[in-house]
Amino acid sequence: MALRQYRPDHYEYDNSIPKEQQQATYQAYHATNPNKERINEFFFFLNIAIFSVITVIATYIYLSNHVPVFLAFILAIATGLFGLKFIQFLIKKKRHQIKKQNPNKK
C-alpha cells in the first residue's frame, strides 16, 4: 500500500505552538572539574574492589565451615554488600568528625 502524498514537514504541529515558545532555549555551559571526576571514578572502582575482597573472604569462610556452595555464595554476596555499606558508613562518620573539628576547610 503506497503512502498518499506523505510530507513529513507539512504538519499542523508547528502552527499550534506559539512563536514565543518555538525559540530554542539554551543553558549556560558549566565546565566540569576533571579532578572531581577522577576522584569519583577512583571511589567507584575502590567500592568494587572492597566489595570483591569482602565477598571472596566471606565465601572462603562459609565454604570452610561446610556451608552448601550455593548458599555460601548467596551469603557471601550479602556479606559483601553489608560490609561495603558498613565501610562507607564509617568513612562518612569519620569525614563528618573531621569537618566538625575543622569547619573552615572543605
C-alpha positions as a printed NumPy array, in Angstrom:
array([[  0.   ,   0.   ,   0.   ],
       [  1.583,   3.274,  -1.089],
       [  1.661,   6.37 ,   1.089],
       [ -0.556,   9.146,  -0.171],
       [  1.402,  12.321,  -0.634],
       [  3.368,  11.843,   2.558],
       [  5.022,  15.11 ,   3.575],
       [  6.699,  14.956,   6.991],
       [  7.31 ,  18.729,   7.012],
       [  3.673,  19.542,   6.34 ],
       [  2.165,  19.036,   9.782],
       [ -0.002,  21.43 ,  11.695],
       [  2.143,  20.888,  14.778],
       [  4.385,  23.889,  14.101],
       [  1.385,  26.171,  13.817],
       [ -0.075,  25.025,  17.129],
       [  2.936,  26.219,  19.163],
       [  3.038,  29.957,  19.859],
       [  6.006,  31.799,  18.32 ],
       [  7.389,  32.703,  21.79 ],
       [  7.797,  29.023,  22.696],
       [  9.254,  27.948,  19.35 ],
       [ 12.587,  29.621,  20.043],
       [ 15.309,  27.321,  21.271],
       [ 16.25 ,  27.548,  24.919],
       [ 19.901,  27.357,  25.862],
       [ 21.665,  26.604,  29.096],
       [ 24.901,  28.153,  30.171],
       [ 27.945,  25.946,  29.76 ],
       [ 29.314,  24.68 ,  33.054],
       [ 32.84 ,  23.388,  32.863],
       [ 33.33 ,  20.15 ,  34.744],
       [ 36.112,  19.71 ,  37.216],
       [ 38.298,  16.887,  35.861],
       [ 39.883,  16.271,  39.263],
       [ 36.482,  15.7  ,  40.849],
       [ 35.539,  13.288,  38.062],
       [ 38.769,  11.351,  38.54 ],
       [ 38.156,  11.113,  42.291],
       [ 34.599,   9.874,  41.686],
       [ 35.898,   7.228,  39.277],
       [ 38.555,   6.208,  41.79 ],
       [ 35.969,   5.771,  44.552],
       [ 33.705,   3.833,  42.186],
       [ 36.449,   1.298,  41.457],
       [ 37.516,   1.289,  45.109],
       [ 33.963,   0.299,  46.065],
       [ 34.08 ,  -2.548,  43.548],
       [ 37.445,  -3.713,  44.907],
       [ 36.271,  -3.586,  48.538],
       [ 33.095,  -5.499,  47.693],
       [ 35.094,  -8.125,  45.789],
       [ 37.626,  -8.667,  48.567],
       [ 34.957,  -8.938,  51.26 ],
       [ 32.931, -11.328,  49.097],
       [ 35.916, -13.596,  48.411],
       [ 36.93 , -13.716,  52.082],
       [ 33.341, -14.388,  53.166],
       [ 32.989, -17.135,  50.55 ],
       [ 36.143, -18.796,  51.813],
       [ 34.921, -18.628,  55.421],
       [ 31.482, -20.022,  54.575],
       [ 32.88 , -22.813,  52.416],
       [ 35.472, -23.784,  55.023],
       [ 32.64 , -24.119,  57.55 ],
       [ 30.926, -26.655,  55.247],
       [ 28.041, -24.41 ,  54.199],
       [ 26.497, -25.653,  50.911],
       [ 28.083, -23.97 ,  47.885],
       [ 25.036, -22.095,  46.545],
       [ 24.096, -20.836,  49.991],
       [ 27.721, -19.862,  50.685],
       [ 27.848, -17.681,  47.566],
       [ 24.499, -16.027,  48.345],
       [ 25.573, -15.337,  51.927],
       [ 28.968, -14.061,  50.734],
       [ 27.343, -11.595,  48.335],
       [ 25.064, -10.342,  51.102],
       [ 28.039, -10.108,  53.466],
       [ 29.976,  -8.164,  50.804],
       [ 27.123,  -5.693,  50.379],
       [ 26.707,  -5.193,  54.127],
       [ 30.471,  -4.899,  54.584],
       [ 30.727,  -2.292,  51.838],
       [ 27.865,  -0.255,  53.3  ],
       [ 29.436,  -0.511,  56.753],
       [ 32.795,   0.751,  55.461],
       [ 31.08 ,   3.614,  53.614],
       [ 29.235,   4.494,  56.823],
       [ 32.487,   4.551,  58.799],
       [ 34.171,   6.75 ,  56.205],
       [ 31.264,   9.219,  56.212],
       [ 31.239,   9.285,  60.01 ],
       [ 34.979,   9.947,  60.138],
       [ 34.647,  12.642,  57.48 ],
       [ 31.857,  14.313,  59.452],
       [ 34.021,  14.308,  62.595],
       [ 36.896,  15.914,  60.697],
       [ 34.566,  18.605,  59.323],
       [ 33.341,  19.352,  62.856],
       [ 36.91 ,  19.82 ,  64.076],
       [ 37.941,  21.989,  61.1  ],
       [ 34.854,  23.951,  59.953],
       [ 36.895,  26.346,  57.793],
       [ 38.286,  23.67 ,  55.46 ],
       [ 36.213,  21.95 ,  52.799]])
